[in-house]
């Protein structure tokens, strides 16, 4: 595909839905190529994702779209966010019939320019074209991210107290993200307060972690110590069961052994192609952290 065949321009709110539709086509194609069942229905999933996608778009560092020069349809897009020095590619998608022709590189160069960010991060799919590009963009794979899904069952979490928090305790949550991830994400906390229930977990007279729950997506979950991860996951199962939810899913870093073993013991299953956390250098303590699910940013 020659550059003359497409226009590149900055994204606008009106591009949110067409961009999402491109991401669905690209992901469905990726799943099918790898033999995974594609269960998402675009309209229903848009209802789930619209608040998060709109938030990421509104608070994007860079957002670029490519449109077909002949008919103006959106054929690809890329977006990034910057939270303090954490510079993260949130999305890069090219419509399947326009892939492998250099458009991904053009979009990546725009949305994820070299030299920007103290640490450069990508939650990558295992698409080899993307991986080749991301190494080229100065990042390296650090660990695998598994999506694990299961049926929520109520369970006791003895020794832990879960307290729903509001904006008054966001500072504490930010401090814990700073301690564990290395960065606080102040642009995201108002969204989390509005769209997810944020719980503070206490045990042995001290705060041990925070977790963000909703009926449409979980995370982030952050604890000072890895051993406290299972208690939060059990609390989420209890919440989900009480709301009549039939399934619960988490994005789990492969090095978060406590969460992995706990979820597998509870019968959770791997349900989509594994992703990779890629970054320009080692950072964070991901043995005690679960990122946003559905996966889009840390
Ligand atoms: C990933 C994606 C955005 C890349 O966009 P694209 O336009 O297809 O990619 P490009 O044509 O710019 O680049 C492809 C590169 O991969 C390389 N490549 C292809 N197969 C490869 C392989 N098996 N091993 C190594 N490199 C490979 C190509 O050689 C090319 O690099 P080059 O131009 O330097 O030779 C696109 O393919 C896509 O949407 N995939 C599905 C969704 C997805 O996984 N998105 C990533 C989300 S993190």
CSV table of C-alpha atoms and ligand atoms in Angstrom, one decimal:
chain,number,residue,atom,x,y,z
A,1,UNK,CA,0.0,0.0,0.0
A,2,UNK,CA,1.6,3.3,-1.1
A,3,UNK,CA,1.2,6.3,1.3
A,4,UNK,CA,-0.9,8.0,-1.4
A,5,UNK,CA,-3.6,5.4,-0.8
A,6,UNK,CA,-4.4,6.7,2.7
A,7,UNK,CA,-4.6,9.9,4.7
A,8,UNK,CA,-3.2,10.2,8.2
A,9,UNK,CA,-4.8,12.7,10.5
A,10,UNK,CA,-5.4,13.3,14.3
A,11,UNK,CA,-8.4,11.4,15.7
A,12,UNK,CA,-11.6,13.2,17.0
A,13,UNK,CA,-14.4,12.0,19.2
A,14,UNK,CA,-16.4,11.2,16.1
A,15,UNK,CA,-13.8,8.5,15.2
A,16,UNK,CA,-14.3,6.6,18.4
A,17,UNK,CA,-16.9,4.2,17.1
A,18,UNK,CA,-15.4,3.6,13.6
A,19,UNK,CA,-12.0,3.0,15.3
A,20,UNK,CA,-13.6,0.5,17.8
A,21,UNK,CA,-15.1,-1.3,14.8
A,22,UNK,CA,-11.7,-1.6,13.2
A,23,UNK,CA,-10.3,-3.0,16.4
A,24,UNK,CA,-13.0,-5.6,16.5
A,25,UNK,CA,-12.3,-6.7,12.9
A,26,UNK,CA,-8.6,-6.9,13.6
A,27,UNK,CA,-9.0,-8.8,16.8
A,28,UNK,CA,-11.6,-11.3,15.4
A,29,UNK,CA,-9.2,-12.0,12.5
A,30,UNK,CA,-6.3,-12.5,15.0
A,31,UNK,CA,-8.4,-14.9,17.2
A,32,UNK,CA,-9.7,-16.9,14.2
A,33,UNK,CA,-6.2,-17.2,12.7
A,34,UNK,CA,-5.0,-18.7,16.0
A,35,UNK,CA,-8.0,-21.1,16.5
A,36,UNK,CA,-9.7,-19.2,19.3
A,37,UNK,CA,-13.4,-18.9,19.5
A,38,UNK,CA,-14.6,-15.3,18.9
A,39,UNK,CA,-17.5,-14.7,21.3
A,40,UNK,CA,-17.8,-10.9,21.3
A,41,UNK,CA,-20.8,-9.3,19.7
A,42,UNK,CA,-19.6,-5.8,18.5
A,43,UNK,CA,-22.7,-3.8,19.5
A,44,UNK,CA,-22.9,-5.3,23.0
A,45,UNK,CA,-19.1,-5.0,23.5
A,46,UNK,CA,-19.2,-1.4,22.4
A,47,UNK,CA,-21.7,-0.6,25.2
A,48,UNK,CA,-19.1,-2.1,27.6
A,49,UNK,CA,-16.1,-0.4,26.1
A,50,UNK,CA,-17.5,3.0,25.1
A,51,UNK,CA,-16.9,4.7,28.5
A,52,UNK,CA,-13.3,3.4,28.7
A,53,UNK,CA,-12.5,4.1,25.0
A,54,UNK,CA,-13.9,7.6,25.3
A,55,UNK,CA,-11.9,8.3,28.4
A,56,UNK,CA,-8.6,7.0,26.8
A,57,UNK,CA,-9.4,9.2,23.7
A,58,UNK,CA,-10.1,12.3,25.8
A,59,UNK,CA,-6.9,11.8,27.8
A,60,UNK,CA,-4.7,10.5,25.0
A,61,UNK,CA,-1.2,11.7,24.5
A,62,UNK,CA,-1.4,10.9,20.8
A,63,UNK,CA,-4.3,9.7,18.7
A,64,UNK,CA,-4.0,9.2,14.9
A,65,UNK,CA,-6.3,7.6,12.4
A,66,UNK,CA,-5.7,6.4,8.8
A,67,UNK,CA,-8.5,6.7,6.3
A,68,UNK,CA,-8.9,5.3,2.8
A,69,UNK,CA,-8.2,8.0,0.4
A,70,UNK,CA,-10.8,6.8,-2.1
A,71,UNK,CA,-13.9,6.4,0.2
A,72,UNK,CA,-12.8,8.0,3.5
A,73,UNK,CA,-13.4,4.9,5.6
A,74,UNK,CA,-11.3,4.4,8.7
A,75,UNK,CA,-8.7,1.7,8.0
A,76,UNK,CA,-6.5,1.9,11.1
A,77,UNK,CA,-5.7,3.9,14.2
A,78,UNK,CA,-3.2,4.2,17.0
A,79,UNK,CA,-3.5,5.9,20.4
A,80,UNK,CA,-1.2,6.4,23.4
A,81,UNK,CA,-1.5,7.8,26.9
A,82,UNK,CA,1.1,9.5,29.2
A,83,UNK,CA,0.7,9.3,32.9
A,84,UNK,CA,3.7,11.2,34.5
A,85,UNK,CA,6.6,9.4,32.8
A,86,UNK,CA,4.7,6.3,31.9
A,87,UNK,CA,4.1,6.5,28.1
A,88,UNK,CA,1.9,3.7,27.0
A,89,UNK,CA,0.6,2.6,23.6
A,90,UNK,CA,-3.1,1.8,24.3
A,91,UNK,CA,-4.2,0.7,20.8
A,92,UNK,CA,-2.8,-0.1,17.4
A,93,UNK,CA,-5.1,-1.7,14.8
A,94,UNK,CA,-5.2,-2.0,11.1
A,95,UNK,CA,-8.2,-3.4,9.2
A,96,UNK,CA,-7.4,-7.0,8.2
A,97,UNK,CA,-7.6,-6.3,4.4
A,98,UNK,CA,-5.0,-3.5,4.8
A,99,UNK,CA,-2.5,-5.2,7.1
A,100,UNK,CA,1.1,-6.1,6.3
A,101,UNK,CA,1.5,-3.1,3.9
A,102,UNK,CA,3.3,-0.7,6.2
A,103,UNK,CA,0.3,1.2,7.7
A,104,UNK,CA,1.0,-0.1,11.2
A,105,UNK,CA,4.5,1.4,11.1
A,106,UNK,CA,3.2,4.8,10.0
A,107,UNK,CA,0.6,4.8,12.8
A,108,UNK,CA,3.0,3.6,15.4
A,109,UNK,CA,5.6,6.3,14.5
A,110,UNK,CA,2.9,8.9,15.0
A,111,UNK,CA,1.3,7.7,18.2
A,112,UNK,CA,4.4,6.2,19.9
A,113,UNK,CA,7.2,8.5,18.9
A,114,UNK,CA,10.7,7.5,20.0
A,115,UNK,CA,12.3,9.5,22.8
A,116,UNK,CA,9.0,10.1,24.6
A,117,UNK,CA,8.4,8.8,28.1
A,118,UNK,CA,10.5,7.8,31.0
A,119,UNK,CA,9.4,4.2,30.5
A,120,UNK,CA,7.7,3.2,27.2
A,121,UNK,CA,5.1,0.4,27.6
A,122,UNK,CA,2.9,-1.7,25.3
A,123,UNK,CA,0.4,-4.4,26.2
A,124,UNK,CA,0.9,-6.3,22.9
A,125,UNK,CA,-1.1,-9.0,21.3
A,126,UNK,CA,0.9,-11.9,20.0
A,127,UNK,CA,0.5,-10.8,16.4
A,128,UNK,CA,4.0,-11.2,14.9
A,129,UNK,CA,3.7,-8.0,12.8
A,130,UNK,CA,3.0,-5.9,16.0
A,131,UNK,CA,5.8,-7.6,17.9
A,132,UNK,CA,8.4,-6.9,15.2
A,133,UNK,CA,7.3,-3.3,15.2
A,134,UNK,CA,7.4,-3.0,19.0
A,135,UNK,CA,11.0,-4.3,19.1
A,136,UNK,CA,11.7,-1.7,16.5
A,137,UNK,CA,10.2,0.9,18.7
A,138,UNK,CA,12.7,0.2,21.5
A,139,UNK,CA,10.6,-2.1,23.7
A,140,UNK,CA,11.2,-5.7,24.7
A,141,UNK,CA,8.9,-8.4,25.9
A,142,UNK,CA,9.1,-8.7,29.7
A,143,UNK,CA,6.3,-11.2,30.6
A,144,UNK,CA,3.2,-12.8,29.3
A,145,UNK,CA,-0.3,-11.5,30.1
A,146,UNK,CA,-3.0,-14.2,30.4
A,147,UNK,CA,-6.7,-13.6,30.2
A,148,UNK,CA,-8.4,-16.0,32.7
A,149,UNK,CA,-12.1,-16.3,32.9
A,150,UNK,CA,-14.3,-18.3,35.3
A,151,UNK,CA,-17.7,-18.5,36.9
A,152,UNK,CA,-17.8,-16.5,40.2
A,153,UNK,CA,-18.6,-18.4,43.3
A,154,UNK,CA,-19.0,-16.8,46.7
A,155,UNK,CA,-16.1,-17.3,49.2
A,156,UNK,CA,-15.1,-16.0,52.6
A,157,UNK,CA,-12.1,-13.7,52.9
A,158,UNK,CA,-11.2,-14.1,56.6
A,159,UNK,CA,-8.9,-11.6,58.1
A,160,UNK,CA,-9.6,-9.0,55.4
A,161,UNK,CA,-11.9,-5.9,55.5
A,162,UNK,CA,-13.1,-4.4,52.2
A,163,UNK,CA,-14.0,-0.7,52.4
A,164,UNK,CA,-15.6,1.0,49.4
A,165,UNK,CA,-13.7,4.3,48.9
A,166,UNK,CA,-14.5,7.7,47.3
A,167,UNK,CA,-12.3,10.5,46.2
A,168,UNK,CA,-11.1,11.2,49.8
A,169,UNK,CA,-8.9,8.0,49.7
A,170,UNK,CA,-7.7,8.3,46.1
A,171,UNK,CA,-4.4,9.7,47.3
A,172,UNK,CA,-3.7,6.5,49.2
A,173,UNK,CA,-4.5,4.4,46.1
A,174,UNK,CA,-2.2,6.6,44.0
A,175,UNK,CA,0.6,6.2,46.5
A,176,UNK,CA,0.2,2.4,46.3
A,177,UNK,CA,0.3,2.5,42.5
A,178,UNK,CA,3.3,4.7,42.7
A,179,UNK,CA,5.0,2.2,45.0
A,180,UNK,CA,4.1,-0.9,43.0
A,181,UNK,CA,3.9,0.2,39.3
A,182,UNK,CA,6.3,3.2,39.8
A,183,UNK,CA,3.8,5.7,38.5
A,184,UNK,CA,0.5,7.2,39.7
A,185,UNK,CA,-2.2,7.6,37.1
A,186,UNK,CA,-4.1,10.7,38.2
A,187,UNK,CA,-5.9,11.2,34.9
A,188,UNK,CA,-7.5,7.8,35.4
A,189,UNK,CA,-8.8,7.9,39.0
A,190,UNK,CA,-11.8,10.1,38.3
A,191,UNK,CA,-12.9,7.6,35.6
A,192,UNK,CA,-12.4,4.7,38.0
A,193,UNK,CA,-14.4,6.5,40.7
A,194,UNK,CA,-17.3,7.0,38.3
A,195,UNK,CA,-17.2,3.7,36.4
A,196,UNK,CA,-15.9,1.1,38.9
A,197,UNK,CA,-16.2,0.5,42.6
A,198,UNK,CA,-12.9,1.1,44.3
A,199,UNK,CA,-12.2,-1.0,47.4
A,200,UNK,CA,-9.5,-0.5,50.0
A,201,UNK,CA,-8.4,-3.8,51.7
A,202,UNK,CA,-7.2,-3.8,55.3
A,203,UNK,CA,-5.7,-6.7,57.2
A,204,UNK,CA,-3.8,-6.9,60.4
A,205,UNK,CA,-4.5,-3.2,61.1
A,206,UNK,CA,-3.0,-1.8,57.9
A,207,UNK,CA,-4.0,-1.1,54.3
A,208,UNK,CA,-2.8,-4.0,52.1
A,209,UNK,CA,-4.2,-3.2,48.7
A,210,UNK,CA,-6.8,-1.7,46.4
A,211,UNK,CA,-9.1,-3.2,43.8
A,212,UNK,CA,-11.4,-1.8,41.2
A,213,UNK,CA,-14.6,-3.8,40.4
A,214,UNK,CA,-17.5,-3.4,38.0
A,215,UNK,CA,-20.0,-5.6,36.3
A,216,UNK,CA,-18.3,-4.9,32.9
A,217,UNK,CA,-14.6,-5.0,33.7
A,218,UNK,CA,-12.1,-5.5,36.6
A,219,UNK,CA,-8.9,-3.9,37.7
A,220,UNK,CA,-6.5,-2.5,38.3
A,221,UNK,CA,-5.8,-4.5,41.5
A,222,UNK,CA,-2.7,-3.6,43.5
A,223,UNK,CA,-1.3,-5.0,46.7
A,224,UNK,CA,1.8,-4.2,48.7
A,225,UNK,CA,2.6,-7.9,49.0
A,226,UNK,CA,1.8,-10.7,46.5
A,227,UNK,CA,0.2,-12.8,49.3
A,228,UNK,CA,-2.7,-10.4,49.5
A,229,UNK,CA,-3.8,-10.9,45.9
A,230,UNK,CA,-6.1,-14.0,46.4
A,231,UNK,CA,-8.2,-12.2,49.1
A,232,UNK,CA,-9.1,-9.5,46.7
A,233,UNK,CA,-9.9,-11.9,43.9
A,234,UNK,CA,-12.2,-13.9,46.3
A,235,UNK,CA,-13.9,-10.6,47.3
A,236,UNK,CA,-14.5,-9.9,43.6
A,237,UNK,CA,-16.0,-13.3,43.1
A,238,UNK,CA,-18.3,-12.7,46.0
A,239,UNK,CA,-19.4,-9.3,44.6
A,240,UNK,CA,-19.9,-10.7,41.1
A,241,UNK,CA,-21.9,-13.7,42.4
A,242,UNK,CA,-24.2,-11.3,44.4
A,243,UNK,CA,-24.8,-9.2,41.3
A,244,UNK,CA,-25.8,-12.3,39.3
A,245,UNK,CA,-22.8,-12.1,37.0
A,246,UNK,CA,-22.2,-15.4,35.1
A,247,UNK,CA,-18.5,-14.8,34.3
A,248,UNK,CA,-15.6,-12.9,35.6
A,249,UNK,CA,-12.3,-12.3,33.8
A,250,UNK,CA,-8.9,-11.0,34.8
A,251,UNK,CA,-5.7,-10.0,32.9
A,252,UNK,CA,-3.0,-11.8,34.8
A,253,UNK,CA,0.8,-11.1,34.5
A,254,UNK,CA,2.5,-14.5,34.2
A,255,UNK,CA,4.9,-13.5,37.0
A,256,UNK,CA,1.9,-12.8,39.4
A,257,UNK,CA,2.2,-16.4,40.5
A,258,UNK,CA,-0.1,-16.0,43.5
A,259,UNK,CA,-3.0,-14.8,41.3
A,260,UNK,CA,-2.3,-17.3,38.6
A,261,UNK,CA,-2.3,-20.3,40.9
A,262,UNK,CA,-5.2,-19.0,42.9
A,263,UNK,CA,-7.4,-18.5,39.7
A,264,UNK,CA,-6.4,-21.8,38.2
A,265,UNK,CA,-7.2,-23.6,41.4
A,266,UNK,CA,-10.6,-22.0,41.3
A,267,UNK,CA,-11.2,-23.5,37.9
A,268,UNK,CA,-10.5,-20.4,35.8
A,269,UNK,CA,-9.6,-21.0,32.2
A,270,UNK,CA,-7.3,-19.3,29.6
A,271,UNK,CA,-9.8,-17.8,27.2
A,272,UNK,CA,-8.0,-15.8,24.6
A,273,UNK,CA,-4.5,-15.5,22.9
A,274,UNK,CA,-1.9,-14.5,25.5
A,275,UNK,CA,-0.6,-10.9,25.3
A,276,UNK,CA,2.8,-9.6,26.2
A,277,UNK,CA,3.9,-6.7,28.4
A,278,UNK,CA,6.6,-4.9,26.4
A,279,UNK,CA,8.6,-2.0,27.8
A,280,UNK,CA,11.7,0.0,27.2
A,281,UNK,CA,13.2,-1.2,30.5
A,282,UNK,CA,12.3,-3.2,33.6
A,283,UNK,CA,9.9,-1.4,35.9
A,284,UNK,CA,7.2,-2.1,38.4
A,285,UNK,CA,6.5,-5.1,40.6
A,286,UNK,CA,4.0,-7.1,38.5
A,287,UNK,CA,3.9,-10.1,40.9
A,288,UNK,CA,1.4,-8.0,42.9
A,289,UNK,CA,-0.6,-6.2,40.2
A,290,UNK,CA,-3.4,-6.9,37.8
A,291,UNK,CA,-4.0,-4.4,35.1
A,292,UNK,CA,-7.3,-3.1,33.6
A,293,UNK,CA,-9.6,-5.7,32.0
A,294,UNK,CA,-10.7,-5.6,29.3
A,295,UNK,CA,-7.1,-5.1,28.3
A,296,UNK,CA,-6.3,-1.7,27.0
A,297,UNK,CA,-3.8,0.0,29.4
A,298,UNK,CA,-2.0,-1.1,32.5
B,1,LIG,C1,-0.2,-5.4,14.4
B,1,LIG,C2,-0.7,-4.5,13.3
B,1,LIG,C3,-1.3,-3.2,13.9
B,1,LIG,C4,0.5,-4.2,12.4
B,1,LIG,O1,0.1,-3.3,11.4
B,1,LIG,P1,0.5,-3.7,9.8
B,1,LIG,O2,0.1,-2.6,9.0
B,1,LIG,O3,-0.1,-5.0,9.6
B,1,LIG,O4,2.1,-3.8,10.0
B,1,LIG,P2,3.2,-3.3,9.0
B,1,LIG,O5,2.9,-3.7,7.6
B,1,LIG,O6,3.5,-1.9,9.3
B,1,LIG,O7,4.5,-4.1,9.6
B,1,LIG,C5,4.6,-5.5,9.6
B,1,LIG,C6,6.0,-5.9,9.9
B,1,LIG,O8,6.0,-7.2,10.4
B,1,LIG,C7,7.0,-7.9,9.8
B,1,LIG,N1,6.7,-9.3,9.9
B,1,LIG,C8,5.6,-10.0,9.3
B,1,LIG,N2,5.7,-11.3,9.7
B,1,LIG,C9,6.7,-11.4,10.5
B,1,LIG,C10,7.3,-12.5,11.2
B,1,LIG,N3,6.7,-13.8,11.1
B,1,LIG,N4,8.3,-12.3,12.0
B,1,LIG,C11,8.9,-11.1,12.1
B,1,LIG,N5,8.4,-10.0,11.4
B,1,LIG,C12,7.3,-10.2,10.7
B,1,LIG,C13,7.0,-7.4,8.4
B,1,LIG,O9,8.2,-7.7,7.7
B,1,LIG,C14,6.8,-5.9,8.6
B,1,LIG,O10,8.1,-5.3,8.8
B,1,LIG,P3,9.0,-4.6,7.7
B,1,LIG,O11,8.1,-3.6,7.0
B,1,LIG,O12,10.1,-3.9,8.4
B,1,LIG,O13,9.4,-5.7,6.8
B,1,LIG,C15,-1.8,-5.2,12.4
B,1,LIG,O14,-1.2,-6.3,11.7
B,1,LIG,C16,-3.0,-5.6,13.2
B,1,LIG,O15,-4.0,-4.8,13.3
B,1,LIG,N6,-3.0,-6.8,13.7
B,1,LIG,C17,-4.2,-7.4,14.5
B,1,LIG,C18,-4.5,-6.6,15.7
B,1,LIG,C19,-3.3,-6.5,16.7
B,1,LIG,O16,-2.8,-7.5,17.1
B,1,LIG,N7,-3.0,-5.3,17.0
B,1,LIG,C20,-1.9,-5.0,18.0
B,1,LIG,C21,-2.5,-4.6,19.2
B,1,LIG,S1,-1.2,-4.4,20.5
